[in-house]
Structure formats: structure tokens, C-alpha cells
CSV table of C-alpha atoms in Angstrom, one decimal:
chain,number,residue,atom,x,y,z
K,713,UNK,CA,20.7,-6.0,9.9
K,714,UNK,CA,19.3,-6.8,6.5
K,715,UNK,CA,16.7,-4.1,6.8
K,716,UNK,CA,18.9,-1.2,7.5
K,717,UNK,CA,18.0,0.4,4.2
K,718,UNK,CA,14.3,0.9,5.0
K,719,UNK,CA,14.5,3.8,7.4
K,720,UNK,CA,15.4,6.5,4.8
K,721,UNK,CA,11.8,7.5,4.3
K,722,UNK,CA,11.0,8.0,8.0
K,723,UNK,CA,11.0,11.4,9.5
K,724,UNK,CA,13.9,11.9,11.8
K,725,UNK,CA,12.3,14.3,14.1
K,726,UNK,CA,12.2,11.8,16.9
K,727,UNK,CA,15.0,11.3,19.3
K,728,UNK,CA,16.4,7.8,19.2
K,729,UNK,CA,17.2,6.2,22.5
K,730,UNK,CA,19.7,3.4,22.7
K,731,UNK,CA,21.1,1.1,20.0
K,732,UNK,CA,19.9,-2.2,18.7
K,733,UNK,CA,21.9,-5.3,19.5
K,734,UNK,CA,23.8,-4.9,16.3
K,735,UNK,CA,24.8,-1.4,17.3
K,736,UNK,CA,22.4,0.6,15.1
K,737,UNK,CA,20.0,3.1,16.3
K,738,UNK,CA,16.4,1.8,16.5
K,739,UNK,CA,13.9,3.2,14.2
K,740,UNK,CA,11.3,5.4,15.8
K,741,UNK,CA,8.8,2.7,15.6
K,742,UNK,CA,11.2,0.3,17.4
K,743,UNK,CA,11.3,2.1,20.7
K,744,UNK,CA,7.6,2.7,21.4
K,745,UNK,CA,5.9,0.2,23.7
K,746,UNK,CA,5.3,-3.1,22.1
K,747,UNK,CA,1.7,-3.7,21.1
K,748,UNK,CA,-0.3,-6.9,20.9
K,749,UNK,CA,-0.4,-6.7,17.1
K,750,UNK,CA,3.3,-6.1,16.8
K,751,UNK,CA,3.8,-9.2,19.0
K,752,UNK,CA,1.6,-11.1,16.6
K,753,UNK,CA,3.6,-9.9,13.6
K,754,UNK,CA,6.8,-11.0,15.2
K,755,UNK,CA,5.4,-14.4,16.2
K,756,UNK,CA,3.8,-15.0,12.7
K,757,UNK,CA,7.0,-14.0,10.9
K,758,UNK,CA,9.2,-16.3,13.1
K,759,UNK,CA,6.8,-19.2,12.7
K,760,UNK,CA,6.7,-18.8,9.0
K,761,UNK,CA,10.5,-18.8,8.9
K,762,UNK,CA,10.8,-21.9,11.1
K,763,UNK,CA,8.2,-23.7,9.0
K,764,UNK,CA,10.2,-23.0,5.9
K,765,UNK,CA,7.5,-20.9,4.3
K,766,UNK,CA,9.8,-17.9,4.0
K,767,UNK,CA,13.1,-16.6,5.1
K,768,UNK,CA,14.2,-13.4,6.8
K,769,UNK,CA,16.1,-12.4,3.7
K,770,UNK,CA,13.0,-12.9,1.6
K,771,UNK,CA,10.9,-10.7,3.9
K,772,UNK,CA,13.6,-8.0,3.7
K,773,UNK,CA,13.8,-8.2,0.0
K,774,UNK,CA,10.1,-7.9,-0.4
K,775,UNK,CA,10.2,-4.7,1.8
K,776,UNK,CA,13.0,-3.4,-0.4
K,777,UNK,CA,10.9,-4.1,-3.5
K,778,UNK,CA,7.9,-2.3,-2.1
K,779,UNK,CA,10.0,0.6,-1.0
K,780,UNK,CA,11.4,1.0,-4.5
K,781,UNK,CA,7.9,1.4,-6.0
K,782,UNK,CA,6.6,4.9,-6.2
K,783,UNK,CA,4.2,7.0,-8.2
K,784,UNK,CA,7.3,7.8,-10.4
K,785,UNK,CA,6.7,4.4,-12.1
K,786,UNK,CA,3.1,5.3,-13.0
K,787,UNK,CA,4.2,8.8,-14.1
K,788,UNK,CA,6.7,7.3,-16.5
K,789,UNK,CA,3.9,5.1,-18.0
K,790,UNK,CA,1.6,8.1,-18.3
K,791,UNK,CA,4.2,10.3,-19.9
K,792,UNK,CA,4.9,7.7,-22.5
K,793,UNK,CA,1.2,7.4,-23.3
K,794,UNK,CA,1.1,11.1,-23.7
K,795,UNK,CA,3.9,11.1,-26.3
K,796,UNK,CA,3.5,7.8,-28.1
K,797,UNK,CA,0.1,7.2,-29.6
K,798,UNK,CA,0.8,3.5,-30.4
K,799,UNK,CA,1.9,2.9,-26.8
K,800,UNK,CA,-1.2,4.6,-25.5
K,801,UNK,CA,-3.3,2.3,-27.6
K,802,UNK,CA,-1.5,-0.7,-26.2
K,803,UNK,CA,-1.9,0.7,-22.7
K,804,UNK,CA,-5.6,1.1,-23.0
K,805,UNK,CA,-5.9,-2.3,-24.5
K,806,UNK,CA,-3.8,-4.1,-21.8
K,807,UNK,CA,-2.2,-1.9,-19.2
K,808,UNK,CA,-0.3,-4.8,-17.7
K,809,UNK,CA,1.5,-5.8,-20.9
K,810,UNK,CA,2.2,-2.2,-21.9
K,811,UNK,CA,3.7,-1.5,-18.4
K,812,UNK,CA,5.8,-4.6,-18.7
K,813,UNK,CA,7.2,-3.3,-22.0
K,814,UNK,CA,8.7,-0.5,-19.9
K,815,UNK,CA,10.3,-3.0,-17.5
K,816,UNK,CA,7.8,-2.7,-14.7
K,817,UNK,CA,6.8,-5.8,-12.8
K,818,UNK,CA,3.1,-6.0,-12.7
K,819,UNK,CA,2.6,-9.4,-11.3
K,820,UNK,CA,-0.3,-11.7,-12.3
K,821,UNK,CA,-2.9,-9.0,-11.8
K,822,UNK,CA,-5.1,-7.7,-14.5
K,823,UNK,CA,-4.3,-4.0,-14.8
K,824,UNK,CA,-6.7,-1.7,-16.6
K,825,UNK,CA,-5.9,1.9,-17.6
K,826,UNK,CA,-8.9,4.3,-17.9
K,827,UNK,CA,-8.5,7.5,-19.8
K,828,UNK,CA,-9.7,10.9,-18.7
K,829,UNK,CA,-11.0,13.0,-21.5
K,830,UNK,CA,-12.8,16.3,-21.9
K,831,UNK,CA,-16.1,14.4,-21.4
K,832,UNK,CA,-15.1,11.8,-18.8
K,833,UNK,CA,-13.3,11.7,-15.5
K,834,UNK,CA,-12.3,8.4,-13.9
K,835,UNK,CA,-12.0,7.8,-10.2
K,836,UNK,CA,-10.5,4.6,-8.6
K,837,UNK,CA,-11.6,3.1,-5.3
K,838,UNK,CA,-11.6,-0.3,-3.6
K,839,UNK,CA,-14.8,-0.4,-1.6
K,840,UNK,CA,-14.0,-3.9,-0.2
K,841,UNK,CA,-10.6,-3.3,1.2
K,842,UNK,CA,-7.6,-1.4,-0.3
K,843,UNK,CA,-6.7,-2.9,-3.7
K,844,UNK,CA,-4.5,-0.4,-5.5
K,845,UNK,CA,-2.2,-0.4,-8.5
K,846,UNK,CA,0.7,-0.7,-6.1
K,847,UNK,CA,3.1,-2.1,-8.6
K,848,UNK,CA,3.0,1.2,-10.5
K,849,UNK,CA,2.2,3.6,-7.6
K,850,UNK,CA,3.7,2.1,-4.4
K,851,UNK,CA,1.6,1.6,-1.3
K,852,UNK,CA,-1.7,3.4,-1.2
K,853,UNK,CA,-2.0,6.7,0.8
K,854,UNK,CA,-3.8,6.4,4.1
K,855,UNK,CA,-6.9,8.2,2.9
K,856,UNK,CA,-7.4,5.6,0.1
K,857,UNK,CA,-7.9,3.0,2.8
K,858,UNK,CA,-10.3,5.1,5.0
K,859,UNK,CA,-13.9,4.1,5.5
K,860,UNK,CA,-14.9,7.7,4.5
K,861,UNK,CA,-13.2,7.5,1.0
K,862,UNK,CA,-14.3,3.9,0.4
K,863,UNK,CA,-17.9,4.6,1.4
K,864,UNK,CA,-18.4,7.9,-0.3
K,865,UNK,CA,-16.4,7.6,-3.6
K,866,UNK,CA,-19.2,5.4,-5.0
K,867,UNK,CA,-22.0,7.4,-3.4
K,868,UNK,CA,-21.1,11.0,-4.0
K,869,UNK,CA,-17.9,11.1,-6.1
K,870,UNK,CA,-18.4,14.7,-7.1
K,871,UNK,CA,-18.4,15.8,-3.4
K,872,UNK,CA,-15.4,13.6,-2.7
K,873,UNK,CA,-13.5,15.1,-5.7
K,874,UNK,CA,-14.4,18.6,-4.5
K,875,UNK,CA,-12.8,17.8,-1.2
K,876,UNK,CA,-9.7,17.0,-3.1
K,877,UNK,CA,-9.9,20.3,-4.9
K,878,UNK,CA,-11.1,18.8,-8.2
K,879,UNK,CA,-14.2,20.8,-9.4
K,880,UNK,CA,-15.6,19.4,-12.6
K,881,UNK,CA,-18.4,20.8,-14.7
K,882,UNK,CA,-21.7,19.1,-14.4
K,883,UNK,CA,-21.4,18.0,-18.0
K,884,UNK,CA,-18.4,15.8,-17.2
K,885,UNK,CA,-19.3,12.2,-16.7
K,886,UNK,CA,-17.7,10.7,-13.6
K,887,UNK,CA,-16.9,7.0,-13.8
K,888,UNK,CA,-16.0,5.3,-10.5
K,889,UNK,CA,-14.0,2.0,-10.8
K,890,UNK,CA,-14.2,-0.4,-7.9
K,891,UNK,CA,-11.0,-2.5,-7.8
K,892,UNK,CA,-11.1,-6.2,-7.0
K,893,UNK,CA,-8.5,-8.6,-5.8
K,894,UNK,CA,-7.6,-9.6,-9.4
K,895,UNK,CA,-8.4,-6.4,-11.2
K,896,UNK,CA,-6.7,-3.0,-10.6
K,897,UNK,CA,-7.2,0.3,-12.3
K,898,UNK,CA,-5.0,3.2,-13.0
K,899,UNK,CA,-6.2,6.5,-14.4
K,900,UNK,CA,-4.5,7.9,-17.5
K,901,UNK,CA,-5.0,11.6,-16.9
K,902,UNK,CA,-5.5,14.1,-19.7
K,903,UNK,CA,-2.3,15.8,-20.8
K,904,UNK,CA,-2.3,19.3,-19.4
K,905,UNK,CA,-2.4,22.4,-21.6
K,906,UNK,CA,0.9,24.2,-22.0
K,907,UNK,CA,2.9,21.0,-22.1
K,908,UNK,CA,3.0,20.7,-25.9
K,909,UNK,CA,6.7,21.4,-26.1
K,910,UNK,CA,7.8,19.0,-23.3
K,911,UNK,CA,9.4,15.7,-23.9
K,912,UNK,CA,8.5,12.4,-22.3
K,913,UNK,CA,11.0,12.6,-19.4
K,914,UNK,CA,10.0,16.2,-18.6
K,915,UNK,CA,6.3,15.4,-18.8
K,916,UNK,CA,6.5,12.7,-16.1
K,917,UNK,CA,7.3,15.4,-13.5
K,918,UNK,CA,3.8,16.9,-14.0
K,919,UNK,CA,2.1,13.6,-13.3
K,920,UNK,CA,1.0,13.4,-9.6
K,921,UNK,CA,0.0,10.3,-7.7
K,922,UNK,CA,-3.5,11.6,-7.2
K,923,UNK,CA,-4.0,12.2,-10.9
K,924,UNK,CA,-3.5,8.5,-11.5
K,925,UNK,CA,-6.1,7.7,-8.8
K,926,UNK,CA,-8.5,10.3,-10.1
K,927,UNK,CA,-8.6,12.4,-7.0
K,928,UNK,CA,-6.3,15.0,-8.6
K,929,UNK,CA,-5.3,16.4,-12.0
K,930,UNK,CA,-1.8,16.6,-13.3
K,931,UNK,CA,0.1,19.7,-12.4
K,932,UNK,CA,0.3,22.1,-15.3
K,933,UNK,CA,3.0,24.6,-16.1
K,934,UNK,CA,0.4,27.4,-16.3
K,935,UNK,CA,-0.7,27.1,-12.7
K,936,UNK,CA,2.4,25.6,-11.2
K,937,UNK,CA,2.9,28.7,-9.0
K,938,UNK,CA,-0.3,27.7,-7.2
K,939,UNK,CA,1.2,24.5,-6.2
K,940,UNK,CA,-1.0,22.5,-8.6
D,628,UNK,CA,-19.0,-0.3,3.0
D,629,UNK,CA,-19.3,1.1,-0.5
D,630,UNK,CA,-22.3,3.5,-0.6
D,631,UNK,CA,-22.5,4.0,3.1
D,632,UNK,CA,-22.7,7.5,4.4
D,633,UNK,CA,-19.5,8.8,6.0
D,634,UNK,CA,-17.8,12.0,7.0
D,635,UNK,CA,-15.1,13.9,5.1
D,636,UNK,CA,-12.1,12.0,3.8
D,637,UNK,CA,-9.2,12.5,6.3
D,638,UNK,CA,-6.1,13.5,4.3
D,639,UNK,CA,-3.4,13.1,6.9
D,640,UNK,CA,-1.0,10.3,6.2
D,641,UNK,CA,1.9,8.6,8.0
D,642,UNK,CA,5.1,6.9,7.1
D,643,UNK,CA,4.9,3.1,7.4
D,644,UNK,CA,6.6,1.6,10.4
D,645,UNK,CA,8.9,-1.3,10.0
D,646,UNK,CA,6.4,-3.7,11.5
D,647,UNK,CA,3.7,-2.5,9.1
D,648,UNK,CA,6.0,-3.1,6.2
D,649,UNK,CA,6.7,-6.5,7.5
D,650,UNK,CA,3.0,-7.3,7.7
D,651,UNK,CA,2.6,-6.2,4.1
D,652,UNK,CA,5.6,-8.3,3.0
D,653,UNK,CA,4.2,-11.4,4.8
D,654,UNK,CA,0.9,-10.9,3.2
D,655,UNK,CA,2.4,-10.7,-0.3
D,656,UNK,CA,4.8,-13.6,0.2
D,657,UNK,CA,2.3,-16.0,1.7
D,658,UNK,CA,-0.2,-15.1,-0.9
D,659,UNK,CA,2.2,-15.6,-3.8
D,660,UNK,CA,3.2,-19.0,-2.3
D,661,UNK,CA,-0.4,-20.0,-2.3
D,662,UNK,CA,-1.1,-20.1,1.5
D,663,UNK,CA,-4.2,-18.0,1.1
D,664,UNK,CA,-5.8,-15.7,-1.4
D,665,UNK,CA,-6.7,-12.0,-1.3
D,666,UNK,CA,-10.3,-13.2,-1.1
D,667,UNK,CA,-9.4,-15.2,2.0
D,668,UNK,CA,-7.9,-12.2,3.6
D,669,UNK,CA,-10.9,-10.1,2.7
D,670,UNK,CA,-13.3,-12.7,4.3
D,671,UNK,CA,-11.3,-12.6,7.5
D,672,UNK,CA,-11.3,-8.7,7.4
D,673,UNK,CA,-15.0,-8.6,6.9
D,674,UNK,CA,-15.7,-11.2,9.6
D,675,UNK,CA,-14.1,-8.8,12.1
D,676,UNK,CA,-17.2,-6.6,11.9
D,677,UNK,CA,-17.5,-2.9,11.2
D,678,UNK,CA,-16.3,-1.8,14.6
D,679,UNK,CA,-12.8,-3.3,13.9
D,680,UNK,CA,-12.4,-0.4,11.5
D,681,UNK,CA,-12.8,2.0,14.3
D,682,UNK,CA,-10.8,0.1,16.9
D,683,UNK,CA,-7.8,-1.1,15.0
D,684,UNK,CA,-5.4,0.3,12.5
D,685,UNK,CA,-5.0,-0.9,8.9
D,686,UNK,CA,-2.1,-3.2,9.5
D,687,UNK,CA,-3.4,-4.4,12.8
D,688,UNK,CA,-6.4,-5.7,10.9
D,689,UNK,CA,-4.2,-7.2,8.2
D,690,UNK,CA,-1.9,-9.1,10.6
D,691,UNK,CA,-5.0,-10.5,12.2
D,692,UNK,CA,-6.4,-11.6,8.8
D,693,UNK,CA,-3.1,-13.1,7.7
D,694,UNK,CA,-2.8,-15.0,11.0
D,695,UNK,CA,-6.3,-16.3,10.8
D,696,UNK,CA,-5.8,-17.6,7.2
D,697,UNK,CA,-2.5,-19.2,8.1
D,698,UNK,CA,-4.0,-21.0,11.1
D,699,UNK,CA,-7.0,-22.1,9.0
D,700,UNK,CA,-4.6,-23.3,6.3
D,701,UNK,CA,-2.7,-25.4,8.9
D,702,UNK,CA,0.6,-23.6,8.5
D,703,UNK,CA,0.8,-23.5,12.3
D,704,UNK,CA,-1.6,-24.0,15.2
D,705,UNK,CA,-3.2,-21.5,17.5
D,706,UNK,CA,-1.2,-23.0,20.4
D,707,UNK,CA,2.1,-22.4,18.5
D,708,UNK,CA,1.0,-18.8,17.9
D,709,UNK,CA,0.1,-18.2,21.6
D,710,UNK,CA,3.3,-19.8,22.8
D,711,UNK,CA,5.4,-17.7,20.5
D,712,UNK,CA,3.6,-14.5,21.3
D,713,UNK,CA,4.3,-15.1,25.0
D,714,UNK,CA,8.0,-15.8,24.2
D,715,UNK,CA,8.1,-12.5,22.2
D,716,UNK,CA,6.6,-10.6,25.1
D,717,UNK,CA,9.3,-11.9,27.5
D,718,UNK,CA,12.1,-10.5,25.3
D,719,UNK,CA,11.4,-6.8,26.1
D,720,UNK,CA,8.9,-4.0,26.1
D,721,UNK,CA,9.6,-2.4,22.8
D,722,UNK,CA,9.4,-3.7,19.2
D,723,UNK,CA,13.1,-3.4,18.8
D,724,UNK,CA,13.8,-5.5,21.8
D,725,UNK,CA,11.2,-8.1,21.0
D,726,UNK,CA,12.3,-8.6,17.4
D,727,UNK,CA,14.5,-11.6,17.5
D,728,UNK,CA,16.2,-11.1,14.2
D,729,UNK,CA,18.3,-14.2,13.5
D,730,UNK,CA,20.4,-12.3,10.9
D,731,UNK,CA,21.4,-9.9,13.6
D,732,UNK,CA,22.7,-12.6,15.8
D,733,UNK,CA,24.5,-14.4,13.1
D,734,UNK,CA,26.2,-11.2,11.8
D,735,UNK,CA,27.0,-9.4,14.9
């Protein structure tokens, strides 16, 4: 099976019954009752392959590509911006081109990096659907796609941030950026105190996914014991 | 949806199932090949009405939107879809059984 590599990120707390025709155990999602929408996915995929729009290998390769993208990509970009002022300037000017310099595939999208400072905190949302800087962060977390987050991020961002444990002084300006199909945002968080002696590769470890969405702050060596 | 009132943001997540990853892959591939645009998907999603967000999961809505755009774009017909979905249902009662992976049959 060409897609055998995709099950590594699934929890294996579910007992697998039986084997697939190729002799491999089914994934946990493979042995639940077939739903209407799963039937539609199978039918659409097969029709697309028969019509020559795509191939099974291409679908599998696309899944592999998406699986390989994680917030570690974004963290590497952030860490470079923290340590290389010229890179940071290029990133804030054109985040797509700056990320491509580091070898990341950004696609045709317009990517904009917004910088958190002592005065300004940035928060990213897609009120229309779920646009997300997936090329740098992987697929969006479930909460990013919920109606609650999408509705409230633009209405009461301070309250939403508080739910995520981010309490900002009233003096901090909160800017909410609503993504579009062609325009994605990524937050460049402020470099945490206590990281002055760390090098680029070490710094990336402190950059969390949520800090690049704006619903979190980077972990900091000083409060690491609290789980940051 | 932006600006509406809503309850607390639910934080629990889940790993993506294979069929969900496939929906995502089909969306990206068909979009990059020009069969529809993200705006076309969005229009289909918004046409579903607000209660679709309560009744259906994220990738359920997406496969519905992908399908609608492909039919509207003439890639295949509604009849072809209905016929194929029936064939798929005949194969078995689980996703694993119903997935007719040609590579599987060729290789093993």
C-alpha cells in the first residue's frame, strides 16, 4: 500500500481487527462503520483517477507532503528572524520569499509575517473558513476551525486570548488578522527573555505552534517548569 | 460567522483519519490543477447554511464542497457519483473494505 507511512501519527490505543487485503492491519479509522461522507470521498477519488485528473500515487504523495509539514518549519523561520536582523527585515517585507530562502515550499500564496512587540500583539483567524499558514505550520488544530474561535476572535480577542492563557495588559494593542484564500498570516512572536545566549537551532525549540498563531507565547527558559 | 456570539473555544483535538487526509489531498490537488478555486469551495461551504456546521464535521463539509465544485465544473456527473457511491457501498461495511485501492491489487 502506498500510504502505509501515514499511520505513525495515530494513537495506537485501539485494537485492530483483521488485516487489509494486502496483509497489513487496518488503521483505526478503517474499521469503523463506513459513513456516507467516506463513501463520497472514495467515489470522488476513484472518479478523479479514472478521469485522469490525478493518480493514486499523487494523492499518497500529497498526504506525505502534508504529513511532513509541522510547526517545526515555522519555528525554524522564527528562530532565524530572532538571530539574523537582515533576515527578519526580509521576512517582514515578504514572508513567502524569506521562507523560500530557507528551503520551505510556500506555494503561490501571499504570506505575511506580523511582529509581536511590547506594544502590539497579533492574532490570526480565518473567519470565512480555515485558511492557515499550513506550509509552515502543518494542518490547523481543530479549535482554529471551530465556529467559536472564528466568531469570537474578531469580536472579543482579549477574552479568547485569556481562554488560551494569554493575559495581556490593557495597554497592549491587539491586532486580529483575518486570512483569505490568497493571503495567509504568521505571527513572529517576541523573543522571550532569558534566551540571549541561545543560538538559532536552540531557540527554535522554544517557539510553539500557538505562538505563531497568536493564541500563545513562546515558551521561555525562565518559566519552563510551569510547562510554558 | 466572524463577529457572531459563541461559546468558549473547544480545545480538544483529534488525529486526522486517512479519509480526512485524502479529502485534504484531493482539495489541494484539484485546486492546484485548476478544477476549482478556494473561493469556489468557500461558496459551496457557505451555501450549506449554518446548521451544516453543527451537523457535519469539517472534512465532511469539505468533501461535499469539493464534490459540488467538481460536478459543477463538469469533471464528472451526478449520476456517475451516485453510481460509484453505490458500488463502494457494496464492497463492505468499513472504510478499509470499501476502499478499492488499485495499487493494493497490483502489488499484492
